[in-house]
Coordinates of C-alpha atoms and ligand atoms in Angstrom, one line a residue:
X1 CA -10.8 7.8 -24.4
X2 CA -12.2 4.3 -23.9
X3 CA -15.8 3.7 -22.8
X4 CA -17.8 0.7 -21.5
X5 CA -21.2 0.0 -23.1
X6 CA -23.3 -2.2 -20.8
X7 CA -26.7 -3.6 -21.6
X8 CA -28.4 -4.2 -18.2
X9 CA -30.7 -7.0 -17.2
X10 CA -28.5 -10.1 -17.3
X11 CA -28.2 -12.1 -14.0
X12 CA -24.5 -12.8 -13.5
X13 CA -23.8 -16.5 -13.4
X14 CA -20.6 -18.7 -13.6
X15 CA -17.2 -18.4 -12.1
X16 CA -14.1 -16.2 -12.5
X17 CA -10.6 -16.0 -11.0
X18 CA -9.8 -13.1 -8.7
X19 CA -6.5 -11.3 -9.3
X20 CA -3.7 -10.3 -6.9
X21 CA -4.5 -7.3 -4.6
X22 CA -3.5 -3.9 -6.0
X23 CA -3.1 -2.4 -2.6
X24 CA -0.8 -5.2 -1.5
X25 CA 1.2 -5.3 -4.7
X26 CA 2.0 -1.6 -4.6
X27 CA 3.8 -1.5 -1.2
X28 CA 5.3 -4.9 -1.7
X29 CA 6.9 -3.9 -5.0
X30 CA 8.4 -0.9 -3.2
X31 CA 9.9 -3.2 -0.6
X32 CA 12.2 -4.4 -3.3
X33 CA 14.1 -1.1 -2.9
X34 CA 15.2 -2.3 0.6
X35 CA 17.5 -5.0 -0.7
X36 CA 20.4 -5.5 -3.1
X37 CA 19.1 -9.1 -3.6
X38 CA 16.5 -10.1 -6.2
X39 CA 12.9 -10.1 -5.4
X40 CA 10.6 -12.5 -7.4
X41 CA 6.9 -11.8 -7.2
X42 CA 4.0 -13.9 -8.4
X43 CA 0.2 -13.3 -8.6
X44 CA 0.8 -9.7 -9.5
X45 CA -2.4 -8.1 -10.9
X46 CA -2.0 -6.8 -14.5
X47 CA -3.1 -3.3 -13.7
X48 CA -2.1 0.2 -14.9
X49 CA -1.1 1.2 -11.4
X50 CA 1.4 -1.8 -11.2
X51 CA 2.8 -1.0 -14.6
X52 CA 3.2 2.7 -13.6
X53 CA 5.0 1.7 -10.4
X54 CA 7.4 -0.7 -12.2
X55 CA 8.2 2.1 -14.6
X56 CA 9.0 4.4 -11.7
X57 CA 11.2 1.8 -10.0
X58 CA 13.0 1.1 -13.3
X59 CA 13.9 4.8 -13.7
X60 CA 15.4 4.7 -10.2
X61 CA 17.8 2.0 -11.5
X62 CA 15.9 -1.1 -10.4
X63 CA 16.2 -3.9 -13.0
X64 CA 12.7 -5.1 -13.7
X65 CA 12.1 -8.3 -15.6
X66 CA 10.0 -8.5 -17.8
X67 CA 10.4 -4.8 -18.6
X68 CA 6.8 -4.6 -19.8
X69 CA 5.4 -4.9 -16.2
X70 CA 2.4 -6.5 -17.9
X71 CA 2.9 -10.1 -16.5
X72 CA 1.7 -11.7 -13.3
X73 CA 5.3 -12.6 -12.4
X74 CA 8.2 -10.1 -12.1
X75 CA 11.8 -10.1 -10.8
X76 CA 13.1 -6.9 -9.3
X77 CA 16.9 -6.3 -8.7
X78 CA 17.6 -3.0 -6.9
X79 CA 21.3 -3.6 -6.5
X80 CA 21.8 -0.9 -9.2
X81 CA 19.6 1.6 -7.5
X82 CA 21.1 5.0 -8.4
X83 CA 18.4 7.6 -8.6
X84 CA 16.3 7.9 -5.5
X85 CA 13.8 10.3 -7.1
X86 CA 10.1 9.9 -7.9
X87 CA 9.2 12.7 -10.4
X88 CA 5.9 14.5 -10.6
X89 CA 5.0 13.3 -14.0
X90 CA 4.8 9.7 -12.7
X91 CA 3.6 10.4 -9.2
X92 CA 0.7 12.5 -10.3
X93 CA -0.7 9.5 -12.2
X94 CA -0.4 7.2 -9.2
X95 CA -0.5 8.6 -5.6
X96 CA 0.8 5.3 -4.1
X97 CA 4.2 6.3 -5.4
X98 CA 4.6 7.9 -2.0
X99 CA 5.4 4.3 -0.9
X100 CA 9.0 4.7 -2.3
X101 CA 9.8 7.4 0.3
X102 CA 10.4 5.1 3.3
X103 CA 12.4 2.4 1.5
X104 CA 14.6 5.0 -0.4
X105 CA 15.4 6.8 2.9
X106 CA 16.2 3.5 4.6
X107 CA 18.4 2.1 1.7
X108 CA 20.0 5.2 0.3
X109 CA 19.7 7.8 3.1
X110 CA 18.1 10.2 0.7
X111 CA 14.9 10.6 -1.4
X112 CA 13.3 13.2 -3.6
X113 CA 9.6 12.3 -4.0
X114 CA 6.9 14.5 -5.6
X115 CA 4.0 15.3 -3.3
X116 CA 1.3 13.0 -4.5
X117 CA -1.3 15.8 -4.6
X118 CA -5.0 15.2 -4.1
X119 CA -7.4 13.2 -6.1
X120 CA -11.1 13.1 -6.7
X121 CA -11.9 11.6 -3.3
X122 CA -9.9 14.0 -1.1
X123 CA -6.8 16.1 -0.3
X124 CA -4.9 12.9 0.6
X125 CA -2.1 14.6 2.7
X126 CA 1.0 12.7 3.7
X127 CA 1.9 14.6 6.9
X128 CA 1.8 11.4 9.0
X129 CA 4.3 9.7 6.7
X130 CA 6.7 12.7 7.1
X131 CA 6.1 13.0 10.9
X132 CA 6.9 9.3 11.4
X133 CA 10.1 9.4 9.3
X134 CA 11.2 12.6 11.1
X135 CA 10.8 10.8 14.4
X136 CA 13.2 8.2 13.0
X137 CA 15.8 10.9 12.4
X138 CA 15.1 11.9 8.8
X139 CA 15.5 15.6 7.8
X140 CA 12.6 16.5 5.6
X141 CA 11.8 19.7 3.7
X142 CA 8.9 20.1 1.3
X143 CA 9.8 22.6 -1.4
X144 CA 8.4 23.2 -5.0
X145 CA 6.0 20.3 -4.7
X146 CA 8.7 17.8 -3.7
X147 CA 9.6 16.0 -0.5
X148 CA 13.3 16.3 0.0
X149 CA 14.5 13.8 2.6
X150 CA 17.9 12.9 4.0
X151 CA 19.0 10.6 6.8
X152 CA 22.0 8.8 8.1
X153 CA 21.0 5.4 9.3
X154 CA 17.4 5.8 10.6
X155 CA 16.9 5.2 14.3
X156 CA 14.0 3.2 15.8
X157 CA 11.3 5.4 17.4
X158 CA 7.9 5.1 19.1
X159 CA 5.4 6.6 16.7
X160 CA 1.7 7.1 17.2
X161 CA -0.1 8.3 14.0
X162 CA -2.8 11.0 14.5
X163 CA -5.2 8.8 12.4
X164 CA -5.1 5.3 11.0
X165 CA -3.2 5.5 7.7
X166 CA -2.7 2.5 5.5
X167 CA 0.2 3.7 3.3
X168 CA 1.5 5.8 6.2
X169 CA 1.8 2.6 8.3
X170 CA 3.4 0.8 5.3
X171 CA 6.0 3.5 4.7
X172 CA 7.0 3.5 8.3
X173 CA 7.2 -0.4 8.6
X174 CA 9.5 -0.4 5.5
X175 CA 11.7 2.4 6.8
X176 CA 11.9 0.8 10.3
X177 CA 13.0 -2.6 8.8
X178 CA 16.5 -1.2 8.2
X179 CA 16.6 1.3 11.1
X180 CA 18.9 0.9 14.2
X181 CA 16.9 -0.4 17.1
X182 CA 13.2 -0.9 17.7
X183 CA 10.4 1.0 16.2
X184 CA 6.9 0.8 17.7
X185 CA 4.0 2.1 15.5
X186 CA 0.9 2.7 17.5
X187 CA -2.6 3.4 16.0
X188 CA -1.2 1.3 13.1
X189 CA -3.5 0.3 10.2
X190 CA -4.7 -3.3 10.5
X191 CA -5.6 -3.8 6.8
X192 CA -4.8 -7.3 5.4
X193 CA -2.6 -5.6 2.8
X194 CA -0.4 -4.2 5.7
X195 CA -0.1 -7.8 6.9
X196 CA 0.8 -9.0 3.4
X197 CA 3.6 -6.4 3.3
X198 CA 4.9 -7.4 6.7
X199 CA 4.9 -11.1 5.7
X200 CA 6.9 -10.2 2.6
X201 CA 9.4 -8.2 4.6
X202 CA 9.8 -11.1 7.1
X203 CA 10.5 -13.4 4.2
X204 CA 13.4 -11.0 3.4
X205 CA 14.7 -11.2 7.0
X206 CA 12.9 -8.3 8.6
X207 CA 11.9 -8.7 12.3
X208 CA 8.3 -7.6 12.7
X209 CA 5.6 -8.5 15.2
X210 CA 2.0 -7.3 15.6
X211 CA 1.1 -6.8 12.0
X212 CA -2.7 -6.9 11.8
X213 CA -3.0 -5.3 15.2
X214 CA -2.8 -1.5 16.0
X215 CA 0.6 -1.9 17.6
X216 CA 3.4 -3.1 15.3
X217 CA 7.0 -3.6 16.6
X218 CA 9.9 -3.7 14.2
X219 CA 13.5 -4.6 15.2
X220 CA 15.7 -3.0 12.6
X221 CA 18.3 -5.2 10.8
X222 CA 21.4 -4.2 8.9
X223 CA 20.5 -5.8 5.6
X224 CA 17.5 -7.6 4.0
X225 CA 17.9 -10.4 1.5
X226 CA 16.1 -11.1 -1.8
X227 CA 13.0 -13.4 -1.5
X228 CA 10.1 -14.9 -3.5
X229 CA 6.6 -13.8 -2.7
X230 CA 3.1 -14.3 -3.9
X231 CA 0.7 -11.4 -3.6
X232 CA -2.6 -12.0 -1.6
X233 CA -5.9 -12.0 -3.5
X234 CA -7.7 -8.7 -4.0
X235 CA -10.5 -8.5 -1.4
X236 CA -11.9 -5.3 -3.0
X237 CA -12.1 -6.9 -6.4
X238 CA -13.8 -9.9 -4.7
X239 CA -16.3 -7.6 -2.9
X240 CA -17.0 -5.7 -6.2
X241 CA -17.9 -8.9 -8.1
X242 CA -20.0 -10.1 -5.1
X243 CA -21.9 -6.8 -5.3
X244 CA -22.4 -7.1 -9.1
X245 CA -23.8 -10.6 -8.6
X246 CA -26.0 -9.5 -5.7
X247 CA -27.4 -6.6 -7.6
X248 CA -28.3 -8.7 -10.7
X249 CA -29.9 -11.6 -8.7
X250 CA -27.1 -13.8 -9.9
X251 CA -25.2 -16.9 -8.7
X252 CA -21.4 -16.7 -9.0
X253 CA -18.3 -18.5 -7.7
X254 CA -15.1 -16.5 -7.2
X255 CA -11.9 -18.5 -7.3
X256 CA -8.4 -17.9 -5.9
X257 CA -9.8 -15.6 -3.2
X258 CA -10.5 -15.7 0.5
X259 CA -13.4 -14.6 2.7
X260 CA -11.0 -14.2 5.6
X261 CA -10.4 -10.5 5.0
X262 CA -14.0 -9.6 3.9
X263 CA -16.1 -10.4 7.0
X264 CA -17.7 -6.9 7.2
X265 CA -18.6 -7.0 3.5
X266 CA -19.9 -10.5 3.6
X267 CA -22.0 -9.8 6.7
X268 CA -23.7 -6.9 4.9
X269 CA -24.4 -9.0 1.8
X270 CA -25.9 -11.7 4.0
X271 CA -28.0 -9.1 5.7
X272 CA -29.2 -8.0 2.3
X273 CA -30.5 -11.5 1.7
X274 CA -27.6 -13.2 -0.2
X275 CA -26.7 -16.8 0.5
X276 CA -22.9 -17.0 0.7
X277 CA -20.8 -20.2 0.9
X278 CA -17.0 -20.6 1.5
X279 CA -14.4 -23.1 0.3
X280 CA -10.7 -23.1 1.0
X281 CA -9.9 -20.5 -1.7
X282 CA -13.3 -19.7 -3.2
X283 CA -16.5 -17.8 -2.3
X284 CA -19.9 -18.6 -3.8
X285 CA -22.9 -16.2 -3.7
X286 CA -26.5 -16.8 -4.6
X287 CA -28.5 -13.6 -4.6
X288 CA -32.3 -13.2 -3.8
X289 CA -34.6 -11.8 -6.5
X290 CA -34.5 -8.4 -4.7
X291 CA -32.1 -7.2 -2.0
X292 CA -33.0 -5.6 1.3
X293 CA -31.5 -2.1 1.8
X294 CA -28.4 -2.2 4.0
X295 CA -27.0 0.8 5.9
X296 CA -23.3 1.0 6.6
X297 CA -20.6 3.1 8.0
X298 CA -17.0 3.0 6.6
X299 CA -14.1 2.8 9.0
X300 CA -10.6 1.3 9.2
X301 CA -10.2 -2.5 9.0
X302 CA -11.8 -4.7 10.3
X303 CA -14.8 -2.4 9.9
X304 CA -16.5 -1.8 6.6
X305 CA -13.9 -0.7 4.0
X306 CA -14.3 2.7 2.4
X307 CA -13.2 1.0 -0.9
X308 CA -16.5 -0.9 -1.0
X309 CA -18.7 2.1 -0.1
X310 CA -19.5 3.1 -3.7
X311 CA -20.3 -0.4 -4.8
X312 CA -22.8 -0.8 -1.9
X313 CA -24.4 2.4 -2.7
X314 CA -25.1 1.0 -6.2
X315 CA -26.8 -2.1 -4.8
X316 CA -28.8 0.0 -2.4
X317 CA -30.2 2.0 -5.3
X318 CA -32.3 -1.0 -6.4
X319 CA -32.9 -2.7 -3.0
X320 CA -36.1 -2.8 -0.9
X321 CA -36.2 0.1 1.6
X322 CA -34.0 3.0 2.6
X323 CA -30.3 2.8 3.5
X324 CA -28.0 5.3 5.2
X325 CA -24.4 5.2 4.1
X326 CA -21.8 7.1 6.2
X327 CA -18.3 7.8 4.8
X328 CA -15.9 8.5 7.6
X329 CA -12.5 8.1 5.9
X330 CA -12.5 10.5 2.9
X331 CA -14.0 13.9 2.7
X332 CA -15.2 13.7 -0.9
X333 CA -16.0 10.1 -1.7
X334 CA -19.6 10.6 -3.0
X335 CA -18.6 11.5 -6.5
X336 CA -20.6 8.5 -7.8
X337 CA -23.9 9.9 -6.4
X338 CA -24.5 12.4 -9.2
X339 CA -23.7 9.8 -11.8
X340 CA -26.0 7.2 -10.1
X341 CA -28.8 9.9 -10.0
X342 CA -28.4 10.1 -13.8
X343 CA -29.5 6.5 -13.9
X344 CA -32.6 7.3 -11.8
X345 CA -31.2 6.6 -8.3
X346 CA -32.9 8.3 -5.4
X347 CA -30.1 9.5 -3.2
X348 CA -29.9 12.5 -0.8
X349 CA -26.5 13.7 0.6
X350 CA -26.5 15.2 4.1
X351 CA -22.9 15.9 5.1
X352 CA -21.0 12.6 5.0
X353 CA -24.2 10.7 5.0
X354 CA -26.0 9.5 1.8
X355 CA -29.7 8.4 2.2
X356 CA -30.5 5.9 -0.6
X357 CA -34.1 5.0 -1.3
X358 CA -34.4 1.8 -3.4
X359 CA -36.3 2.3 -6.7
X360 CA -38.1 -0.3 -8.8
X361 CA -35.5 0.0 -11.5
X362 CA -32.7 2.2 -13.0
X363 CA -32.6 3.4 -16.6
X364 CA -29.5 3.3 -18.7
X365 CA -27.8 6.6 -19.5
X366 CA -24.4 8.1 -20.3
X367 CA -22.3 8.5 -17.2
X368 CA -18.7 9.4 -16.3
X369 CA -16.3 7.6 -14.1
X370 CA -14.5 10.0 -11.6
X371 CA -12.3 7.6 -9.5
X372 CA -11.6 4.0 -9.3
X373 CA -14.3 2.7 -7.0
X374 CA -16.9 5.2 -8.2
X375 CA -16.3 3.6 -11.7
X376 CA -17.0 0.2 -10.2
X377 CA -20.3 1.4 -8.6
X378 CA -21.4 2.7 -12.1
X379 CA -20.6 -0.7 -13.6
X380 CA -22.7 -2.5 -10.9
X381 CA -25.6 0.0 -11.5
X382 CA -25.3 -0.4 -15.3
X383 CA -25.6 -4.2 -15.0
X384 CA -29.0 -3.9 -13.4
X385 CA -30.3 -0.8 -15.2
X386 CA -32.8 -1.2 -18.1
X387 CA -31.3 -0.5 -21.5
X388 CA -27.8 0.5 -22.3
X389 CA -25.4 2.5 -20.1
X390 CA -22.3 4.2 -21.5
X391 CA -19.5 4.7 -19.0
X392 CA -16.9 7.3 -20.0
X393 CA -13.3 7.7 -18.7
X394 CA -12.9 4.0 -17.8
X395 CA -9.1 4.4 -17.5
X396 CA -10.0 4.8 -13.8
X397 CA -11.3 1.2 -13.9
X398 CA -8.1 -0.1 -15.6
X399 CA -6.1 1.2 -12.7
X400 CA -7.6 -1.2 -10.2
X401 CA -9.5 -4.0 -12.0
X402 CA -7.8 -6.5 -14.3
X403 CA -9.7 -7.4 -17.4
X404 CA -13.0 -6.3 -15.9
X405 CA -15.0 -6.4 -19.3
X406 CA -13.7 -9.9 -20.0
X407 CA -14.5 -11.1 -16.4
X408 CA -18.0 -9.6 -16.5
X409 CA -18.6 -11.1 -20.0
X410 CA -17.5 -14.5 -18.7
X411 CA -20.3 -14.1 -16.1
X412 CA -22.8 -13.4 -18.8
X413 CA -22.9 -9.7 -18.7
X414 CA -23.5 -7.8 -22.0
X415 CA -20.4 -5.6 -21.9
X416 CA -18.5 -3.9 -24.8
X417 CA -15.4 -1.9 -24.6
X418 CA -15.5 1.0 -27.1
Ligands
EPZ501 C1 -5.1 3.4 1.1 O1 -4.9 4.8 0.8 C2 -5.6 2.7 -0.1 N1 -4.6 2.9 -1.2 C3 -6.9 3.4 -0.5 O2 -7.4 2.6 -1.7 C4 -7.9 3.2 0.6 O3 -9.1 3.8 0.3 C5 -7.3 3.8 1.9 O4 -6.0 3.3 2.2 C6 -8.2 3.7 3.1 O5 -8.4 2.3 3.3 C7 -3.5 2.1 -1.2 O6 -3.4 1.2 -0.3 C8 -2.6 2.2 -2.4 P1 -5.0 6.5 4.3 P2 -4.1 5.8 1.7 O7 -3.6 7.1 4.5 O8 -3.1 5.0 2.5 C9 -5.9 10.8 6.1 C10 -8.3 2.4 -3.8 O9 -9.4 2.7 -4.2 N2 -4.4 11.0 6.1 O10 -5.3 5.3 5.1 O11 -3.7 7.0 1.0 C11 -6.4 10.7 4.7 O12 -6.6 12.0 4.1 C12 -7.6 3.4 -2.9 O13 -7.7 1.3 -4.0 C13 -3.9 12.2 6.6 O14 -4.6 13.1 7.0 O15 -5.3 6.2 2.8 C14 -7.7 9.9 4.8 O16 -8.7 10.8 5.2 C15 -8.4 4.7 -2.8 N3 -2.5 12.3 6.6 C16 -7.4 9.0 6.0 O17 -6.2 9.6 6.7 C17 -1.7 11.3 6.2 O18 -0.4 11.4 6.3 C18 -7.0 7.6 5.6 O19 -6.1 7.6 4.6 C19 -2.2 10.1 5.8 C20 -3.6 9.9 5.7

């Protein structure tokens, strides 16, 4: 099992290119199931999750070029789609496989998708996905760990999800694109990745309005055509490197990214004392010698993203003052706290609040990654800790960060992959 060895103390400096967004690429690749035309994608991130999804789509009968799924470009031809099934052995490694459910139902009228199961950060139920598809006329049974779904042509419906759900909204938008009549999704997720999916579907001929707001209207069409689409930049990867630079008193420039979808994160970094400048598709950050502690509360977009919570906890560990971090989206997203405490962090958990008291410095130790963003927070902490930190189980990182060791090394970090 690979490990990362990080020698702390270097201030990050220089520039790197940000990759395509994982959480936009995953739903958008599933949208290829909706058409018999060829979809050509660019700016795909080279990530384990993307490779896993391309393998899943290929075993359904989608022709994926190149087969490796390791390139930034891919062509997907779902005209030969003949196996609307997502088996447990693939779904258990990548929960976002649930995103094939809506498209398969809309295109084939049937789907057999393994329940994704929980993960380190929470139970991750998919009841809202199922409720919305049933409202559109699908018959769905959950048996032996699988979702068995059948439908004639789906019918447009008015759906209000019980809570804001990103992939739930995405599944329903994709299903509604080929349904008969109008679907209105209320309490819809407003994340930029939802907007990116909607933009891709529109380029395929879908009729969607309101993406990015909490009410999305979709007029179903009979068929969708193939199209060419470039994935948006990854705002969470961007935020992660901004945090790494902020924690190490660095000065970095991130290219091929946009500040447009990161306002809440950038506001917090500015409050912490960072000087941040924007160009058309670049963000520069100059950090102060020592950050001010910054409290935050996660919530659905445009509020502070839960996927940046762990990284901000890391920078608060070495900031000046006391910060309160409240996690409102997932019930167990403090797995990084125990590992950060091994590095000398002073953190108290009270329910879904974490009280972080900045300390003078952290000390390197051996720690273990538990989930994708927790791993990122351990990397940020290791970069600023004294001495060497060994991070185990970094396959979690490979799922969501393209070439992280190389990108950090390019910024002057002392990182070795073992
Ligand atoms: C997406 O997960 C992201 N994943 C997550 O990123 C992100 O943390 C999350 O949205 C919140 O922003 C992808 O886009 C692939 P939700 P998703 O449905 O869609 C509850 C990362 O690190 N809920 O918005 O699974 C759920 O339990 C990953 O890249 C139900 O109860 O999250 C959670 O408490 C981690 N029933 C809340 O809603 C449902 O049917 C929000 O979940 C659906 C969700």
